GROMACS .gro file of N, CA, C and O in nm:
model
  292
    1UNK      N    1   0.083  -0.110   0.012
    1UNK     CA    2  -0.013   0.003  -0.002
    1UNK      C    3   0.080   0.117   0.005
    1UNK      O    4   0.215   0.127   0.011
    2UNK      N    5   0.029   0.230  -0.020
    2UNK     CA    6   0.098   0.374  -0.020
    2UNK      C    7   0.165   0.399   0.111
    2UNK      O    8   0.238   0.498   0.132
    3UNK      N    9   0.116   0.341   0.205
    3UNK     CA   10   0.168   0.359   0.368
    3UNK      C   11   0.302   0.253   0.388
    3UNK      O   12   0.344   0.265   0.486
    4UNK      N   13   0.346   0.186   0.271
    4UNK     CA   14   0.461   0.128   0.305
    4UNK      C   15   0.444  -0.017   0.335
    4UNK      O   16   0.533  -0.114   0.362
    5UNK      N   17   0.306  -0.054   0.379
    5UNK     CA   18   0.269  -0.202   0.413
    5UNK      C   19   0.232  -0.280   0.289
    5UNK      O   20   0.188  -0.219   0.192
    6UNK      N   21   0.257  -0.415   0.296
    6UNK     CA   22   0.214  -0.492   0.203
    6UNK      C   23   0.089  -0.568   0.250
    6UNK      O   24   0.067  -0.619   0.344
    7UNK      N   25  -0.013  -0.575   0.150
    7UNK     CA   26  -0.131  -0.652   0.158
    7UNK      C   27  -0.122  -0.784   0.061
    7UNK      O   28  -0.095  -0.756  -0.049
    8UNK      N   29  -0.164  -0.889   0.110
    8UNK     CA   30  -0.150  -1.006   0.017
    8UNK      C   31  -0.285  -1.072   0.022
    8UNK      O   32  -0.342  -1.125   0.134
    9UNK      N   33  -0.350  -1.089  -0.092
    9UNK     CA   34  -0.500  -1.149  -0.083
    9UNK      C   35  -0.487  -1.259  -0.224
    9UNK      O   36  -0.420  -1.226  -0.329
   10UNK      N   37  -0.564  -1.370  -0.199
   10UNK     CA   38  -0.563  -1.475  -0.306
   10UNK      C   39  -0.698  -1.483  -0.352
   10UNK      O   40  -0.794  -1.506  -0.245
   11UNK      N   41  -0.717  -1.510  -0.468
   11UNK     CA   42  -0.852  -1.569  -0.511
   11UNK      C   43  -0.831  -1.680  -0.623
   11UNK      O   44  -0.708  -1.697  -0.668
   12UNK      N   45  -0.921  -1.790  -0.642
   12UNK     CA   46  -0.893  -1.879  -0.711
   12UNK      C   47  -0.809  -2.020  -0.644
   12UNK      O   48  -0.825  -2.120  -0.723
   13UNK      N   49  -0.774  -2.015  -0.523
   13UNK     CA   50  -0.726  -2.116  -0.462
   13UNK      C   51  -0.805  -2.149  -0.327
   13UNK      O   52  -0.778  -2.249  -0.267
   14UNK      N   53  -0.892  -2.060  -0.294
   14UNK     CA   54  -0.990  -2.090  -0.188
   14UNK      C   55  -1.121  -2.055  -0.229
   14UNK      O   56  -1.140  -2.001  -0.326
   15UNK      N   57  -1.224  -2.104  -0.162
   15UNK     CA   58  -1.345  -2.080  -0.226
   15UNK      C   59  -1.406  -1.949  -0.241
   15UNK      O   60  -1.487  -1.891  -0.319
   16UNK      N   61  -1.342  -1.855  -0.156
   16UNK     CA   62  -1.365  -1.698  -0.171
   16UNK      C   63  -1.222  -1.635  -0.150
   16UNK      O   64  -1.137  -1.699  -0.104
   17UNK      N   65  -1.219  -1.521  -0.208
   17UNK     CA   66  -1.077  -1.450  -0.174
   17UNK      C   67  -1.055  -1.430  -0.031
   17UNK      O   68  -1.129  -1.418   0.043
   18UNK      N   69  -0.919  -1.452  -0.005
   18UNK     CA   70  -0.874  -1.463   0.126
   18UNK      C   71  -0.749  -1.377   0.148
   18UNK      O   72  -0.662  -1.376   0.064
   19UNK      N   73  -0.725  -1.309   0.239
   19UNK     CA   74  -0.625  -1.224   0.277
   19UNK      C   75  -0.546  -1.312   0.364
   19UNK      O   76  -0.561  -1.379   0.443
   20UNK      N   77  -0.387  -1.286   0.332
   20UNK     CA   78  -0.288  -1.393   0.420
   20UNK      C   79  -0.213  -1.294   0.502
   20UNK      O   80  -0.118  -1.231   0.453
   21UNK      N   81  -0.248  -1.284   0.628
   21UNK     CA   82  -0.164  -1.213   0.717
   21UNK      C   83  -0.034  -1.284   0.735
   21UNK      O   84   0.080  -1.208   0.771
   22UNK      N   85  -0.014  -1.412   0.730
   22UNK     CA   86   0.107  -1.485   0.742
   22UNK      C   87   0.211  -1.412   0.614
   22UNK      O   88   0.329  -1.418   0.635
   23UNK      N   89   0.171  -1.417   0.494
   23UNK     CA   90   0.238  -1.389   0.383
   23UNK      C   91   0.262  -1.221   0.414
   23UNK      O   92   0.393  -1.175   0.375
   24UNK      N   93   0.185  -1.140   0.463
   24UNK     CA   94   0.210  -1.016   0.483
   24UNK      C   95   0.336  -0.988   0.590
   24UNK      O   96   0.408  -0.907   0.585
   25UNK      N   97   0.310  -1.058   0.683
   25UNK     CA   98   0.413  -1.067   0.807
   25UNK      C   99   0.560  -1.094   0.750
   25UNK      O  100   0.654  -1.068   0.794
   26UNK      N  101   0.571  -1.207   0.644
   26UNK     CA  102   0.693  -1.249   0.607
   26UNK      C  103   0.772  -1.134   0.535
   26UNK      O  104   0.891  -1.151   0.529
   27UNK      N  105   0.705  -1.059   0.478
   27UNK     CA  106   0.774  -0.923   0.408
   27UNK      C  107   0.759  -0.801   0.488
   27UNK      O  108   0.797  -0.688   0.445
   28UNK      N  109   0.724  -0.809   0.605
   28UNK     CA  110   0.696  -0.688   0.710
   28UNK      C  111   0.850  -0.623   0.711
   28UNK      O  112   0.841  -0.493   0.731
   29UNK      N  113   0.958  -0.692   0.725
   29UNK     CA  114   1.073  -0.618   0.732
   29UNK      C  115   1.131  -0.572   0.613
   29UNK      O  116   1.275  -0.524   0.609
   30UNK      N  117   1.088  -0.593   0.493
   30UNK     CA  118   1.124  -0.557   0.372
   30UNK      C  119   1.114  -0.675   0.266
   30UNK      O  120   1.122  -0.788   0.320
   31UNK      N  121   1.110  -0.637   0.150
   31UNK     CA  122   1.105  -0.761   0.041
   31UNK      C  123   1.238  -0.789  -0.017
   31UNK      O  124   1.306  -0.712  -0.057
   32UNK      N  125   1.281  -0.926   0.012
   32UNK     CA  126   1.401  -0.979  -0.049
   32UNK      C  127   1.358  -1.105  -0.134
   32UNK      O  128   1.254  -1.136  -0.116
   33UNK      N  129   1.445  -1.147  -0.187
   33UNK     CA  130   1.419  -1.293  -0.264
   33UNK      C  131   1.361  -1.389  -0.165
   33UNK      O  132   1.275  -1.455  -0.187
   34UNK      N  133   1.429  -1.390  -0.037
   34UNK     CA  134   1.416  -1.495   0.058
   34UNK      C  135   1.274  -1.463   0.127
   34UNK      O  136   1.192  -1.559   0.147
   35UNK      N  137   1.250  -1.342   0.167
   35UNK     CA  138   1.126  -1.295   0.214
   35UNK      C  139   1.002  -1.321   0.125
   35UNK      O  140   0.901  -1.359   0.170
   36UNK      N  141   1.038  -1.300   0.014
   36UNK     CA  142   0.915  -1.305  -0.108
   36UNK      C  143   0.865  -1.455  -0.108
   36UNK      O  144   0.763  -1.478  -0.129
   37UNK      N  145   0.980  -1.528  -0.125
   37UNK     CA  146   0.961  -1.690  -0.140
   37UNK      C  147   0.881  -1.721  -0.014
   37UNK      O  148   0.783  -1.813  -0.029
   38UNK      N  149   0.915  -1.686   0.118
   38UNK     CA  150   0.847  -1.699   0.236
   38UNK      C  151   0.697  -1.672   0.238
   38UNK      O  152   0.617  -1.735   0.273
   39UNK      N  153   0.669  -1.561   0.181
   39UNK     CA  154   0.531  -1.509   0.159
   39UNK      C  155   0.455  -1.592   0.072
   39UNK      O  156   0.336  -1.621   0.118
   40UNK      N  157   0.524  -1.652  -0.035
   40UNK     CA  158   0.455  -1.718  -0.124
   40UNK      C  159   0.409  -1.859  -0.074
   40UNK      O  160   0.297  -1.893  -0.076
   41UNK      N  161   0.514  -1.913   0.010
   41UNK     CA  162   0.486  -2.020   0.098
   41UNK      C  163   0.363  -2.017   0.185
   41UNK      O  164   0.268  -2.102   0.208
   42UNK      N  165   0.391  -1.899   0.274
   42UNK     CA  166   0.278  -1.863   0.373
   42UNK      C  167   0.130  -1.853   0.291
   42UNK      O  168   0.039  -1.885   0.366
   43UNK      N  169   0.135  -1.790   0.192
   43UNK     CA  170   0.001  -1.750   0.126
   43UNK      C  171  -0.067  -1.886   0.094
   43UNK      O  172  -0.202  -1.874   0.082
   44UNK      N  173  -0.012  -2.001   0.058
   44UNK     CA  174  -0.072  -2.108   0.002
   44UNK      C  175  -0.070  -2.227   0.122
   44UNK      O  176  -0.100  -2.330   0.088
   45UNK      N  177  -0.004  -2.187   0.237
   45UNK     CA  178   0.028  -2.300   0.339
   45UNK      C  179  -0.101  -2.373   0.372
   45UNK      O  180  -0.113  -2.479   0.404
   46UNK      N  181  -0.214  -2.299   0.368
   46UNK     CA  182  -0.354  -2.353   0.432
   46UNK      C  183  -0.447  -2.403   0.304
   46UNK      O  184  -0.552  -2.450   0.332
   47UNK      N  185  -0.393  -2.402   0.189
   47UNK     CA  186  -0.467  -2.444   0.076
   47UNK      C  187  -0.476  -2.586   0.062
   47UNK      O  188  -0.377  -2.662   0.087
   48UNK      N  189  -0.603  -2.629   0.027
   48UNK     CA  190  -0.617  -2.785   0.020
   48UNK      C  191  -0.667  -2.786  -0.128
   48UNK      O  192  -0.795  -2.758  -0.156
   49UNK      N  193  -0.595  -2.828  -0.221
   49UNK     CA  194  -0.629  -2.848  -0.355
   49UNK      C  195  -0.726  -2.951  -0.386
   49UNK      O  196  -0.746  -3.050  -0.314
   50UNK      N  197  -0.819  -2.913  -0.485
   50UNK     CA  198  -0.930  -3.007  -0.516
   50UNK      C  199  -0.866  -3.106  -0.619
   50UNK      O  200  -0.755  -3.065  -0.688
   51UNK      N  201  -0.913  -3.213  -0.648
   51UNK     CA  202  -0.864  -3.304  -0.738
   51UNK      C  203  -0.863  -3.221  -0.881
   51UNK      O  204  -0.936  -3.139  -0.927
   52UNK      N  205  -0.739  -3.255  -0.953
   52UNK     CA  206  -0.720  -3.194  -1.077
   52UNK      C  207  -0.679  -3.043  -1.085
   52UNK      O  208  -0.660  -2.981  -1.184
   53UNK      N  209  -0.674  -2.980  -0.960
   53UNK     CA  210  -0.634  -2.830  -0.970
   53UNK      C  211  -0.516  -2.789  -0.874
   53UNK      O  212  -0.500  -2.678  -0.848
   54UNK      N  213  -0.438  -2.901  -0.838
   54UNK     CA  214  -0.342  -2.880  -0.750
   54UNK      C  215  -0.216  -2.777  -0.795
   54UNK      O  216  -0.165  -2.705  -0.749
   55UNK      N  217  -0.225  -2.767  -0.931
   55UNK     CA  218  -0.145  -2.682  -0.996
   55UNK      C  219  -0.151  -2.532  -0.970
   55UNK      O  220  -0.070  -2.452  -0.981
   56UNK      N  221  -0.289  -2.483  -0.938
   56UNK     CA  222  -0.321  -2.364  -0.904
   56UNK      C  223  -0.231  -2.318  -0.781
   56UNK      O  224  -0.200  -2.187  -0.763
   57UNK      N  225  -0.216  -2.414  -0.690
   57UNK     CA  226  -0.152  -2.365  -0.574
   57UNK      C  227  -0.004  -2.339  -0.595
   57UNK      O  228   0.037  -2.226  -0.573
   58UNK      N  229   0.075  -2.397  -0.686
   58UNK     CA  230   0.188  -2.350  -0.733
   58UNK      C  231   0.201  -2.245  -0.801
   58UNK      O  232   0.285  -2.148  -0.791
   59UNK      N  233   0.099  -2.212  -0.884
   59UNK     CA  234   0.092  -2.068  -0.950
   59UNK      C  235   0.058  -1.966  -0.867
   59UNK      O  236   0.140  -1.865  -0.888
   60UNK      N  237  -0.020  -1.975  -0.759
   60UNK     CA  238  -0.036  -1.877  -0.667
   60UNK      C  239   0.086  -1.853  -0.577
   60UNK      O  240   0.118  -1.734  -0.569
   61UNK      N  241   0.164  -1.948  -0.547
   61UNK     CA  242   0.282  -1.930  -0.473
   61UNK      C  243   0.379  -1.864  -0.562
   61UNK      O  244   0.459  -1.759  -0.497
   62UNK      N  245   0.413  -1.899  -0.671
   62UNK     CA  246   0.508  -1.830  -0.768
   62UNK      C  247   0.452  -1.678  -0.803
   62UNK      O  248   0.524  -1.592  -0.805
   63UNK      N  249   0.319  -1.667  -0.818
   63UNK     CA  250   0.267  -1.542  -0.841
   63UNK      C  251   0.296  -1.451  -0.727
   63UNK      O  252   0.327  -1.305  -0.739
   64UNK      N  253   0.263  -1.473  -0.596
   64UNK     CA  254   0.297  -1.397  -0.488
   64UNK      C  255   0.432  -1.345  -0.488
   64UNK      O  256   0.474  -1.222  -0.468
   65UNK      N  257   0.516  -1.455  -0.492
   65UNK     CA  258   0.673  -1.419  -0.506
   65UNK      C  259   0.708  -1.320  -0.609
   65UNK      O  260   0.775  -1.228  -0.590
   66UNK      N  261   0.659  -1.346  -0.727
   66UNK     CA  262   0.712  -1.263  -0.841
   66UNK      C  263   0.651  -1.126  -0.829
   66UNK      O  264   0.713  -1.015  -0.863
   67UNK      N  265   0.525  -1.126  -0.798
   67UNK     CA  266   0.454  -0.982  -0.778
   67UNK      C  267   0.530  -0.912  -0.678
   67UNK      O  268   0.558  -0.780  -0.691
   68UNK      N  269   0.558  -0.963  -0.569
   68UNK     CA  270   0.644  -0.881  -0.454
   68UNK      C  271   0.777  -0.840  -0.492
   68UNK      O  272   0.804  -0.719  -0.475
   69UNK      N  273   0.827  -0.916  -0.576
   69UNK     CA  274   0.984  -0.895  -0.639
   69UNK      C  275   0.961  -0.761  -0.729
   69UNK      O  276   1.040  -0.684  -0.726
   70UNK      N  277   0.864  -0.757  -0.820
   70UNK     CA  278   0.831  -0.682  -0.910
   70UNK      C  279   0.818  -0.539  -0.841
   70UNK      O  280   0.850  -0.440  -0.887
   71UNK      N  281   0.731  -0.550  -0.749
   71UNK     CA  282   0.675  -0.434  -0.670
   71UNK      C  283   0.814  -0.348  -0.592
   71UNK      O  284   0.826  -0.227  -0.583
   72UNK      N  285   0.887  -0.453  -0.543
   72UNK     CA  286   1.019  -0.417  -0.466
   72UNK      C  287   1.114  -0.333  -0.566
   72UNK      O  288   1.201  -0.248  -0.529
   73UNK      N  289   1.090  -0.367  -0.702
   73UNK     CA  290   1.188  -0.304  -0.788
   73UNK      C  291   1.315  -0.374  -0.808
   73UNK      O  292   1.420  -0.351  -0.841
   0.00000   0.00000   0.00000
C-alpha cells in the first residue's frame, strides 16, 4: 500500500478471496528474494487443492513471490 505496508490476498485457490496475514508478515521487514519466497509459501500454506487443480497452488505461490519482487523493484 501507499503506507509502505504490503497486503496479500488470493482468489482462485480458496472458495472465496482470502487475505494472508502470514504472507504479509513474511515481508514486513522488507522484500527480498528470501522473504518473497516465504510470503509465497505462507500464502498457500493452508490451501487444500481439489482433484485436478493442485497446479493452482503452485501458480499462486509463484505469483505472490514474483509480484512482490516486481513491486520491490
